XYZ file of C-alpha atoms in Angstrom:
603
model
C 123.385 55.734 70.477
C 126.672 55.192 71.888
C 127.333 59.566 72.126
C 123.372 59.296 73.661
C 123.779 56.827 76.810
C 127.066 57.663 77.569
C 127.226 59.497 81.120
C 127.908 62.802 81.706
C 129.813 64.723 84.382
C 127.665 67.810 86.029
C 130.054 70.283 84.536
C 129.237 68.790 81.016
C 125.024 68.228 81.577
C 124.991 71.999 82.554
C 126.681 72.778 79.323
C 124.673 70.156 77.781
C 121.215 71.887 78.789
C 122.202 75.533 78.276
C 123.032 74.007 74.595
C 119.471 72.740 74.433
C 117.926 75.486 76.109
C 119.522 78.040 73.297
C 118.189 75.426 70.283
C 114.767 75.528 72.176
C 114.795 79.458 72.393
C 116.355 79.948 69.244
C 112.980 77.513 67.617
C 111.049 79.756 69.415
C 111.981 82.838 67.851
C 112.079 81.433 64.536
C 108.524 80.614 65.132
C 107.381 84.113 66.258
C 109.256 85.321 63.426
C 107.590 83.220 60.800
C 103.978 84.366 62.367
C 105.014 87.490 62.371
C 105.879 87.674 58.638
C 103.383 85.421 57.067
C 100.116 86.722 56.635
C 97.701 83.507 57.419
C 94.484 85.614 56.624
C 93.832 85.574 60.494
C 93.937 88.618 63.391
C 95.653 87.413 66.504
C 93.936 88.850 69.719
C 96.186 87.818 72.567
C 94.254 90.444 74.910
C 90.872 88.752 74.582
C 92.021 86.538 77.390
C 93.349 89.579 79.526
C 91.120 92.409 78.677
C 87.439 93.193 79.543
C 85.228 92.309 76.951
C 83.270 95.362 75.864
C 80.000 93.299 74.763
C 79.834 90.788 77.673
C 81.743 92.728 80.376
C 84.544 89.697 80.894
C 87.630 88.648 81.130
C 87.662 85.540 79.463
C 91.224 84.559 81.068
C 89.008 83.911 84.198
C 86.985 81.564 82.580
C 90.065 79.471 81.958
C 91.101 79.891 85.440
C 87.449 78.240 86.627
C 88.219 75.778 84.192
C 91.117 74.729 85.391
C 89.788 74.470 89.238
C 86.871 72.074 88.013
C 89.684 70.070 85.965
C 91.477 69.487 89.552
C 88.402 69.045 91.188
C 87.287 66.502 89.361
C 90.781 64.990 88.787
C 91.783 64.485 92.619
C 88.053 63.102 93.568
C 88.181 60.186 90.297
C 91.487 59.712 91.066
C 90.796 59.014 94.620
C 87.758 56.789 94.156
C 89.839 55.201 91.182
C 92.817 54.026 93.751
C 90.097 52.232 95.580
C 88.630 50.812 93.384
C 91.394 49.512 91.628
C 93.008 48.462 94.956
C 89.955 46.268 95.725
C 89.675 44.745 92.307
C 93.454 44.205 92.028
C 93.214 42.353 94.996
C 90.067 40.570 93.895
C 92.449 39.692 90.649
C 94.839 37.337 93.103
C 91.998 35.641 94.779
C 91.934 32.214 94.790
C 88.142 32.057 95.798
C 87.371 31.514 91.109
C 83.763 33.459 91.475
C 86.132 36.738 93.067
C 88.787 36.224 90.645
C 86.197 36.236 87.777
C 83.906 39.151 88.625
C 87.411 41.271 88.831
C 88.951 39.674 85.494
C 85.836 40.750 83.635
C 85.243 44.356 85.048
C 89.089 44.458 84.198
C 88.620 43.662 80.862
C 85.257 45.218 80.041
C 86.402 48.456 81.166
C 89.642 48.432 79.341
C 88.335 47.574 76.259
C 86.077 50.276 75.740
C 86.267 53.874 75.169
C 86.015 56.521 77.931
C 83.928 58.590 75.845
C 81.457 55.797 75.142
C 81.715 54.766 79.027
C 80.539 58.652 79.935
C 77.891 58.523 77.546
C 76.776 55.381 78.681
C 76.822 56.450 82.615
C 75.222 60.057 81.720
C 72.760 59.076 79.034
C 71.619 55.682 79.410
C 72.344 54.346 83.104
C 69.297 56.789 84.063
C 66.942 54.744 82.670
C 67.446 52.019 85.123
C 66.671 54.847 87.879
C 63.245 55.841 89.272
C 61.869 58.993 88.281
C 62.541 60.444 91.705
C 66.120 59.919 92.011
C 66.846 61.104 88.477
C 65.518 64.351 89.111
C 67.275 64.562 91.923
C 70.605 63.942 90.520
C 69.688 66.531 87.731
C 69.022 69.129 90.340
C 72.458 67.882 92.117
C 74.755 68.806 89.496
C 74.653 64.590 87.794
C 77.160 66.051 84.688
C 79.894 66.090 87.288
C 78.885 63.149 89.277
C 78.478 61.091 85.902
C 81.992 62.402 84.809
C 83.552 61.817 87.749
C 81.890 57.737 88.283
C 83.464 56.955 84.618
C 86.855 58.649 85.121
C 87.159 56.489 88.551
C 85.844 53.307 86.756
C 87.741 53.538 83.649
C 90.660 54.383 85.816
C 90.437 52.282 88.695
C 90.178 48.852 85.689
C 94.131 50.265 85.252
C 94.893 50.167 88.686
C 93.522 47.060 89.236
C 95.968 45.300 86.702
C 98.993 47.931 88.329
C 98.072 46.669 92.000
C 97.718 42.847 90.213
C 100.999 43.240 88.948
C 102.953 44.978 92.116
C 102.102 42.405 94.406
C 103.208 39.642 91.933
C 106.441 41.129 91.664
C 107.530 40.472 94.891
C 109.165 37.280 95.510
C 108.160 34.444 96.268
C 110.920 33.710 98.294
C 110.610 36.655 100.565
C 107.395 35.501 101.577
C 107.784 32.211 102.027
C 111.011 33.408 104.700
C 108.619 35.503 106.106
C 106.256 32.483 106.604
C 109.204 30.626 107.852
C 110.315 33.430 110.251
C 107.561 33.351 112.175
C 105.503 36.415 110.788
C 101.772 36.710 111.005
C 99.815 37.548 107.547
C 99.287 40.934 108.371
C 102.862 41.211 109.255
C 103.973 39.822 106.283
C 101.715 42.247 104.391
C 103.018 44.937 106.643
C 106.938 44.772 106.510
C 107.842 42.567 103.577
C 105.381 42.413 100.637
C 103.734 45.893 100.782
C 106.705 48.018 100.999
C 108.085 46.084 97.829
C 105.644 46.287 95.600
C 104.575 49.966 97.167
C 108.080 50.862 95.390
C 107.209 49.086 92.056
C 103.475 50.725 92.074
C 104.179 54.452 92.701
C 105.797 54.783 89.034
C 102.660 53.798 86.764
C 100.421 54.675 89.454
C 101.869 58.623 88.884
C 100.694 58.021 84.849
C 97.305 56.963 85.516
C 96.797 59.725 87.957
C 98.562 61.961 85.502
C 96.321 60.306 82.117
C 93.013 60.611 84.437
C 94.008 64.308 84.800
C 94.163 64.438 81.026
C 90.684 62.195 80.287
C 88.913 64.568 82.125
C 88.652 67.102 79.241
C 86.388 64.850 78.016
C 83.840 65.633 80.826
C 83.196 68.974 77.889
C 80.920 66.271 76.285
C 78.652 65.984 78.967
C 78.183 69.695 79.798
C 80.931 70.075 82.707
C 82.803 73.504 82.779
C 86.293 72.042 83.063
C 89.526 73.761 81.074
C 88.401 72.557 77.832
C 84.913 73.305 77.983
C 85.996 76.997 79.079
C 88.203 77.162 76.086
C 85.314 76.575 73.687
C 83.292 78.690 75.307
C 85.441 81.615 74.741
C 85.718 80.806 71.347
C 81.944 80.616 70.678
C 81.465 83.837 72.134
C 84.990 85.838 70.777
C 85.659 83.124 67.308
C 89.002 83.261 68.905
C 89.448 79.929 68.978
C 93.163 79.810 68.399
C 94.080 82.392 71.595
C 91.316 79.921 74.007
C 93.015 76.700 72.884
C 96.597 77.576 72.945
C 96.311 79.385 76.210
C 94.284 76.028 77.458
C 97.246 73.491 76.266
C 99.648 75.526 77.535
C 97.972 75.334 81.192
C 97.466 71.602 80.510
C 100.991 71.360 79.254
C 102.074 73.057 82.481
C 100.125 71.133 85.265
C 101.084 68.101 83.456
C 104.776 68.845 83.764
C 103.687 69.418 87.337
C 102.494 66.187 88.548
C 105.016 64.155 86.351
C 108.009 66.094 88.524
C 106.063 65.618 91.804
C 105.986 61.566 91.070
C 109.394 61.912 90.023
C 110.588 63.221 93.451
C 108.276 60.793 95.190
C 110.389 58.136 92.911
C 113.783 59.975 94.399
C 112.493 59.590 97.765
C 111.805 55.362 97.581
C 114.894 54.711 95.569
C 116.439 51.613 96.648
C 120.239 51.813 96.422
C 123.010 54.638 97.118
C 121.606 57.574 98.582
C 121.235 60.520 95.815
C 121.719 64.431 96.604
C 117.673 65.646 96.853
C 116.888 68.856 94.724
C 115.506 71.677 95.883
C 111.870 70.761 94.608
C 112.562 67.578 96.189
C 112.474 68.622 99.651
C 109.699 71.158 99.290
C 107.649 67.911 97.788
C 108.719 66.407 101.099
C 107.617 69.243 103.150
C 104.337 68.951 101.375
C 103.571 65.508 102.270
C 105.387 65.536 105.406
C 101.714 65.359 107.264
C 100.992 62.785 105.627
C 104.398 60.437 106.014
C 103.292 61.410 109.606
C 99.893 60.081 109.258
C 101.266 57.331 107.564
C 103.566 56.575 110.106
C 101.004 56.716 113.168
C 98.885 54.959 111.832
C 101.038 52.103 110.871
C 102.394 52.322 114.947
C 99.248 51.675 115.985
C 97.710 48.691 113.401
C 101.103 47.008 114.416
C 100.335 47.646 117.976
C 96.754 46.141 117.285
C 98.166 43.871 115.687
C 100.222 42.325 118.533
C 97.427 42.895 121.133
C 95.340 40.786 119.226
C 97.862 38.044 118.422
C 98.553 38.003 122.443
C 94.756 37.479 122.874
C 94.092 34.799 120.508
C 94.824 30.868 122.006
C 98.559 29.855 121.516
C 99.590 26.058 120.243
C 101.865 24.323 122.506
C 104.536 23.109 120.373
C 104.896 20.100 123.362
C 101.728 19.547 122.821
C 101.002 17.898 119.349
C 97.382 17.441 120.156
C 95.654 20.939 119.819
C 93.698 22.385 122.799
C 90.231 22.809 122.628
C 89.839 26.369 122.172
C 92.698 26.462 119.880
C 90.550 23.584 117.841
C 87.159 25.882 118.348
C 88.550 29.247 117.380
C 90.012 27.826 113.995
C 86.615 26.060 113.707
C 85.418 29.286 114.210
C 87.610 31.437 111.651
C 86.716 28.432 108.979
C 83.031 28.642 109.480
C 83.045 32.171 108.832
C 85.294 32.279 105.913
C 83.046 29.956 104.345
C 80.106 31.809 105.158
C 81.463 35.308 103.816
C 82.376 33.287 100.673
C 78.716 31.913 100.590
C 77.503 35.517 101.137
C 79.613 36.867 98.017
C 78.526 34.024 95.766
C 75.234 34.695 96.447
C 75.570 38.411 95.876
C 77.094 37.366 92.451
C 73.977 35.321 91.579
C 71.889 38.010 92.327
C 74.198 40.317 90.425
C 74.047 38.084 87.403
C 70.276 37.266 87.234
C 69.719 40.587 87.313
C 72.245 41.488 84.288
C 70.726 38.720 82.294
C 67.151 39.819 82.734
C 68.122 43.253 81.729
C 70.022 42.206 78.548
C 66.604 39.820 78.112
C 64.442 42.500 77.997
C 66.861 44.335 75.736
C 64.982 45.668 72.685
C 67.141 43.541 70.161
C 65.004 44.060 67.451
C 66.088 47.958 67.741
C 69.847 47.038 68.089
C 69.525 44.426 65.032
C 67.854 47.052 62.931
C 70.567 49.252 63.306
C 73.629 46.888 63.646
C 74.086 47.766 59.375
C 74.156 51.703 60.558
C 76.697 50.970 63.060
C 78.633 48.817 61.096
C 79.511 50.617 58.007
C 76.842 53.585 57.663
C 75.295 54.011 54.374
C 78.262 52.482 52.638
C 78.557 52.333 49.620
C 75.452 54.391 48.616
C 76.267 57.222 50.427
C 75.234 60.846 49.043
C 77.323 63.673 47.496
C 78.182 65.224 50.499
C 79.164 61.973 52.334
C 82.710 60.655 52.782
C 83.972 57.786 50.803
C 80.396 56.665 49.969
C 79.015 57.135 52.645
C 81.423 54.983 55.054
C 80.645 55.299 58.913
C 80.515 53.645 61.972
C 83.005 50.520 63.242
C 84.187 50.483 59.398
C 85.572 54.038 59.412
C 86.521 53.795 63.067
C 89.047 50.816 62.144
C 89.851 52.732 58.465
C 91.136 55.603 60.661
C 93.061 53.249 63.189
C 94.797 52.015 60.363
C 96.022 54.945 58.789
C 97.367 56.709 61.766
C 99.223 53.651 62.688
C 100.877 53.862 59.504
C 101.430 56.958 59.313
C 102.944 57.793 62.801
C 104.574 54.663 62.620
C 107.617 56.709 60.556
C 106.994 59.820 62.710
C 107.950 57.782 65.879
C 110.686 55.988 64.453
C 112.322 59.242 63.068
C 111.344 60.888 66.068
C 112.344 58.066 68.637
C 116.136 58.213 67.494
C 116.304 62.038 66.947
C 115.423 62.116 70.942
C 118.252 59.396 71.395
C 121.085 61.846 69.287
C 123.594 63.430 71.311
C 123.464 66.494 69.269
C 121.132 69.335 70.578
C 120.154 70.428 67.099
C 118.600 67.094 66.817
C 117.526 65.603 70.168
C 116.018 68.873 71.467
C 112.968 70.007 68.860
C 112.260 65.754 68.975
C 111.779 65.903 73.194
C 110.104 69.729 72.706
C 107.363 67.766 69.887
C 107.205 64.318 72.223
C 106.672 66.571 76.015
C 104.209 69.072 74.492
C 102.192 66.397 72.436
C 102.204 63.870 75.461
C 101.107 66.904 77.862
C 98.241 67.648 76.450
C 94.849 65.761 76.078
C 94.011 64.137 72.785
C 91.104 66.462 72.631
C 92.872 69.694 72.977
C 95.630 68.192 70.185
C 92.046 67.419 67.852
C 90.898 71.128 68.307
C 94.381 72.583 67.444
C 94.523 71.043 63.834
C 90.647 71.661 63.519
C 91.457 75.640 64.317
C 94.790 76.026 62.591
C 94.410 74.251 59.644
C 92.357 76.972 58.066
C 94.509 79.696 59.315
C 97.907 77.621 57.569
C 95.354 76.479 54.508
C 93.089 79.456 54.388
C 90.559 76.626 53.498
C 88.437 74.428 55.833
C 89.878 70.757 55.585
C 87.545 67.473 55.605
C 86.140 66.379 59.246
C 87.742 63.076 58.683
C 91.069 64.162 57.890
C 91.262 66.930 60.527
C 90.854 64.051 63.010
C 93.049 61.975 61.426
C 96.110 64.230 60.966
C 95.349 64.959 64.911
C 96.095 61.103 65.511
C 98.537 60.945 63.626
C 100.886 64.115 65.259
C 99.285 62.505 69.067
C 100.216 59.030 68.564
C 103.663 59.867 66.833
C 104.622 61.228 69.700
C 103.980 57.725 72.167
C 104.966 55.613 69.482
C 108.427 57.549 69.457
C 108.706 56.767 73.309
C 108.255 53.052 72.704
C 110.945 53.230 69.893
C 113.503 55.079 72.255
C 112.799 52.264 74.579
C 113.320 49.904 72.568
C 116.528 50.774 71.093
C 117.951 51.412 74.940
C 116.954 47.848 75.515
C 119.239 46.992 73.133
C 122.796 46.363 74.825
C 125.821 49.280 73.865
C 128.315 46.377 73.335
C 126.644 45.588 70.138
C 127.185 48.651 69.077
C 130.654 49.394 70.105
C 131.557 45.659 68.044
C 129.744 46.693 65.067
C 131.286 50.037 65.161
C 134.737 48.232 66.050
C 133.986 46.053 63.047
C 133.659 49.014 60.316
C 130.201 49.942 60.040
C 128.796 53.329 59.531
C 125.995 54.578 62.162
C 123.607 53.850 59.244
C 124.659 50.285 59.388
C 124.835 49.746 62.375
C 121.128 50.888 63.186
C 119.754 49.517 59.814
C 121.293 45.616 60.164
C 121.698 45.397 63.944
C 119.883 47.697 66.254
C 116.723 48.307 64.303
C 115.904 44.692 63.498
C 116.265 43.815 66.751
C 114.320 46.574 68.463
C 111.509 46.461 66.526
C 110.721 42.982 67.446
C 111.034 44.110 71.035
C 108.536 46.690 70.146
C 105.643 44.788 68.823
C 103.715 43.995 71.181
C 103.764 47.825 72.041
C 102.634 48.496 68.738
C 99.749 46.321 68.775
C 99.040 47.643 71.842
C 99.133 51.533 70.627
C 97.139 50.744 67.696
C 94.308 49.058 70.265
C 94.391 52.800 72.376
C 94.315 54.462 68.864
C 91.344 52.433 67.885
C 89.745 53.429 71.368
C 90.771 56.898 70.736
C 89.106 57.351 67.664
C 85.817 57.845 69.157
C 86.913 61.229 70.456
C 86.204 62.283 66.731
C 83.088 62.617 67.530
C 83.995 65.782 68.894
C 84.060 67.452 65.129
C 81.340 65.548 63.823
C 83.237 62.611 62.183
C 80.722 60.014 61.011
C 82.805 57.078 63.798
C 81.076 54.749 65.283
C 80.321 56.783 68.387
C 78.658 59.608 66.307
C 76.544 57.144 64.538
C 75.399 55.728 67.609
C 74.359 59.412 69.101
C 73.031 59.819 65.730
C 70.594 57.039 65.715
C 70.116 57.817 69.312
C 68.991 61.461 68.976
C 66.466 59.796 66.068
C 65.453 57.523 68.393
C 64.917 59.346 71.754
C 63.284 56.131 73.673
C 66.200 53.708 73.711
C 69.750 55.324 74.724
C 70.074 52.103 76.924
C 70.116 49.496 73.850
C 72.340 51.856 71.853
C 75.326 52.493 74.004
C 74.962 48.961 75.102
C 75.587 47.763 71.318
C 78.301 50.241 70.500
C 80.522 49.174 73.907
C 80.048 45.398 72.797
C 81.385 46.318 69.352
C 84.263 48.602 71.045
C 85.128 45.247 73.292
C 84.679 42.649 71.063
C 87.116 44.394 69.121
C 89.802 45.579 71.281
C 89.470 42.183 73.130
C 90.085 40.369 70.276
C 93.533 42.341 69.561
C 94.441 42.233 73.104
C 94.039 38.461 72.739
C 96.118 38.685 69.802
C 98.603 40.849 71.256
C 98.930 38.534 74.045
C 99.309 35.553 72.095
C 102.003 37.944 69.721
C 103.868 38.758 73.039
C 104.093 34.992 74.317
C 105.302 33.847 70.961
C 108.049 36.652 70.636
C 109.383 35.821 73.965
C 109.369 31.879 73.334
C 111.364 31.786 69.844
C 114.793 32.589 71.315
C 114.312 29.400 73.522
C 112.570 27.506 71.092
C 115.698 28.605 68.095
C 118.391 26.868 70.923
């Protein structure tokens, strides 16, 4: 730890990386090597992806390349629609007008708390059954698979946004508002020059993430029918059974635009550093000649709302502070400005009646017979009288959902630990295959990480292995990965002088993390661990994918039995999904507020 955070000249981090960069070159021939020599019962094809297919007359490396256009496509448009949503809904969250505040708290929570893949289901195969006729054939001769795709990446999105937006604004303080109050400054000035560019600085960070894990999410538009990167990949290995070639190739180009966007929010971070001025890379000022039109835009446009700004403020009637007594117009335009306030809050109340008589008539005329009948299916399957064929008698639905959840939390528990302080070792050897496992994992969707151990197992195995523990061991390697990141962080939290005394004191590096640093970190990282298990919970409804008898495939099951009712079915699986993950976020919450109360409460 100590060897890890210690700083290094520029001489030394060149040497450093050239050290890493001959460990990471020197794994990757080792690899190739191993390939090479072992004979996994399985021809490698590279060219497929390069060369014309004789039988369809393609190259399927094109297919990839269409892919990956829809993929940004449909990325920059959710993501767009997802920033204003969340914007207005973060907003909505600091309202002090209760009925505002409450609409946003519960499309917050709702949205959070359920999985993306149920949410695109829900939009694409239910929602159209609240539509006329007319208008759903017209979005089915508009291309709806992209449309739906793109209305569940912005809403599932924007619900993160809100909370980042929430949060921002908060964490300015209080005390630079109430000086600008004091100085003088109008509202919109106040927005303008002191609270906005605050918390624009603390947003930009996890705003880059959610653009960058909405980039990811999208791969699971493929469920729906849209022809993004991992749809492509699929496809080429349903029509070549070179599904090893189509999904390497595909993480490798989701590996690589992922790398992209996280370096272009790290120079935007560079560029609204507070504090000493840092030399800009290269890529740094090309990422500033890139959005150089639109710091210009930006900066017009921000001229000329201030401008407005004053004109107005010169137009409206002044209080004469000789005066005490107000003048009339003074007393009739705040009259004014009061009257309609109240009736633009009387207008939004009664658009959230409306809203809400609506939503309970629907749920009213809910067939809950249907959704009672099958609430055993969706619970646990055909447990415990499940055929032969049938995993762990028969065990399905929320029951094997959770199962799952709990295993991989287990299990990658110890990967992220070992993992987390390998990455925090000064030694290349060590730290460099841990950040080469944690950047290529965390690149990638969770889908494409699902398909890899689906396809290589039986190449490595030479047998096919069980649906259930294909998806599993996929968990496992994708949340080892995070979980490592929160155990680096929560080791760095804890302060070097404790482990300069210990050392000072005579005890080994194994002491020292085992009795001091450990014990101490992992408390910090609780709550993050609750919090990873809720996602992985979430996350195991992309199982689906390879027919994994989760709660979401039961649900399509019953639904594809069914035909008539897609509406009552997706409803009852998201209220499972949120009843659940509410209840642990509630938990979590209470966890996190008890953790951070004991010091006080020990003194």
């Amino acid at each position: 730890m100590k060897a890890a955070t210690a700083s290094r000249t520029p001489d030394n981090k060149i040497a450093y990386l050239t050290k890493q960069l001959g460990v990471l070159t020197g794994l990757a021939l080792i690899t190739a090597f191993v390939f090479s020599q072992i004979k996994l019962g399985y021809d490698f094809h590279w060219a497929v992806l390069y060369e014309v297919n004789p039988t369809y007359g393609e190259r399927f490396g094109i297919w990839l390349l269409k892919g990956l256009l829809l993929t940004i496509n449909i990325s920059v448009i959710s993501a767009a629609l997802a920033l204003v949503i969340g914007t207005l809904f973060g907003i909505a969250r600091l309202s002090t007008f209760k009925p505002v505040y409450y609409i946003a708290t519960w499309y917050v929570e709702l949205f959070r708390n359920t999985p993306l893949l149920v949410q695109m289901f829900f939009w694409y195969f239910a929602f159209p059954v609240l539509l006329p006729d007319t208008v759903v054939a017209y979005l089915n001769a508009h291309n709806f698979e992209f449309t739906a795709a793109a209305a569940s990446l912005s809403i599932y999105t924007g619900s993160y946004i809100a909370e980042i937006i929430r949060a921002g604004i908060q964490a300015v303080p209080k005390g630079h508002i109430e000086a600008a109050v004091a100085s003088g400054l109008s509202y919109v000035q106040m927005l303008r020059y002191v609270v906005l560019p605050q918390a624009f600085r603390i947003i930009i960070p996890p705003l880059g993430s959610e653009f960058l894990n909405n980039m990811k999410n999208s791969s699971l538009a493929m469920t729906i029918g849209v022809a993004e990167l991992c749809w492509q990949s699929q496809q080429i290995e349903s029509f070549t059974f070179k599904g090893f070639e189509a999904t390497s190739a595909a993480s490798l180009i989701y590996l690589m635009l992922s790398l992209f966007i996280s370096a272009c929010m790290n120079s935007v971070n560079h560029h609204l550093m507070i504090g000493p001025a840092r030399r800009l890379s290269v890529f740094d000022r090309f990422i500033a000649g890139v959005f150089a039109p639109v710091k210009f835009l930006y900066t017009w446009l921000s001229r000329l709302l201030a401008e407005l700004t004053d004109i107005i403020t010169e137009m409206l009637p002044q209080e004469d502070p000789d005066n005490p007594v107000l003048p009339r117009s003074v007393q009739l335009f705040y009259l004014t400005l009061g009257f309609i306030r109240v009736v633009l809050k009387l207008i939004t109340l009664l658009g959230i009646i409306i809203f809400l008589f609506f939503a309970i008539k629907g749920l009213w005329h809910l067939n809950w017979a249907l959704m009672s009948a099958n609430l055993r299916a969706l619970l646990i399957w055909t447990f415990p009288s499940g055929g032969d064929g049938e995993f762990f008698y028969g065990m399905g639905g929320l029951s094997l959902s959770f199962t799952m959840a709990v295993i991989v939390i287990c299990c990658s528990f110890f990967i992220g630990l070992f993992v987390g302080m390998g990455r925090l070792s000064a030694n290349p050897l060590i730290n460099t295959p841990c950040i080469s496992y944690i950047e290529i994992i965390r690149g990638n969707p969770l889908i494409m990480v699902i398909f890899w151990v689906y396809f290589f197992s039986p190449i490595l195995t030479g047998m096919q292995m069980n649906v259930f523990w294909s998806a599993t061991i996929a968990f496992i390697i994708f949340s080892g990965a995070y979980l490592a990141e929160i155990v680096r962080a929560g080791i760095q939290a804890i302060s070097a002088g404790q482990f300069e005394a210990a050392t000072a004191a005579g005890f080994t590096r194994f002491q020292i993390m085992r009795y001091i640093i450990l014990p101490q970190a992992l408390k910090i990282m609780i709550p993050a661990f609750v919090g990873q298990f809720i996602t992985i919970f979430k996350d195991t409804s992309l199982a689906y994918i390879i027919g994994v008898f989760e709660l979401t495939t039961v649900a399509q099951t019953i639904n594809q039995r069914i035909m008539i009712y897609p509406f009552e079915i997706y409803v009852s699986i998201g209220l499972l999904y949120f009843f659940c993950c509410y209840f642990m976020s509630y938990l979590a919450a209470r966890l996190e507020n008890r953790l951070a109360t004991a010091p006080a409460a020990a003194l």
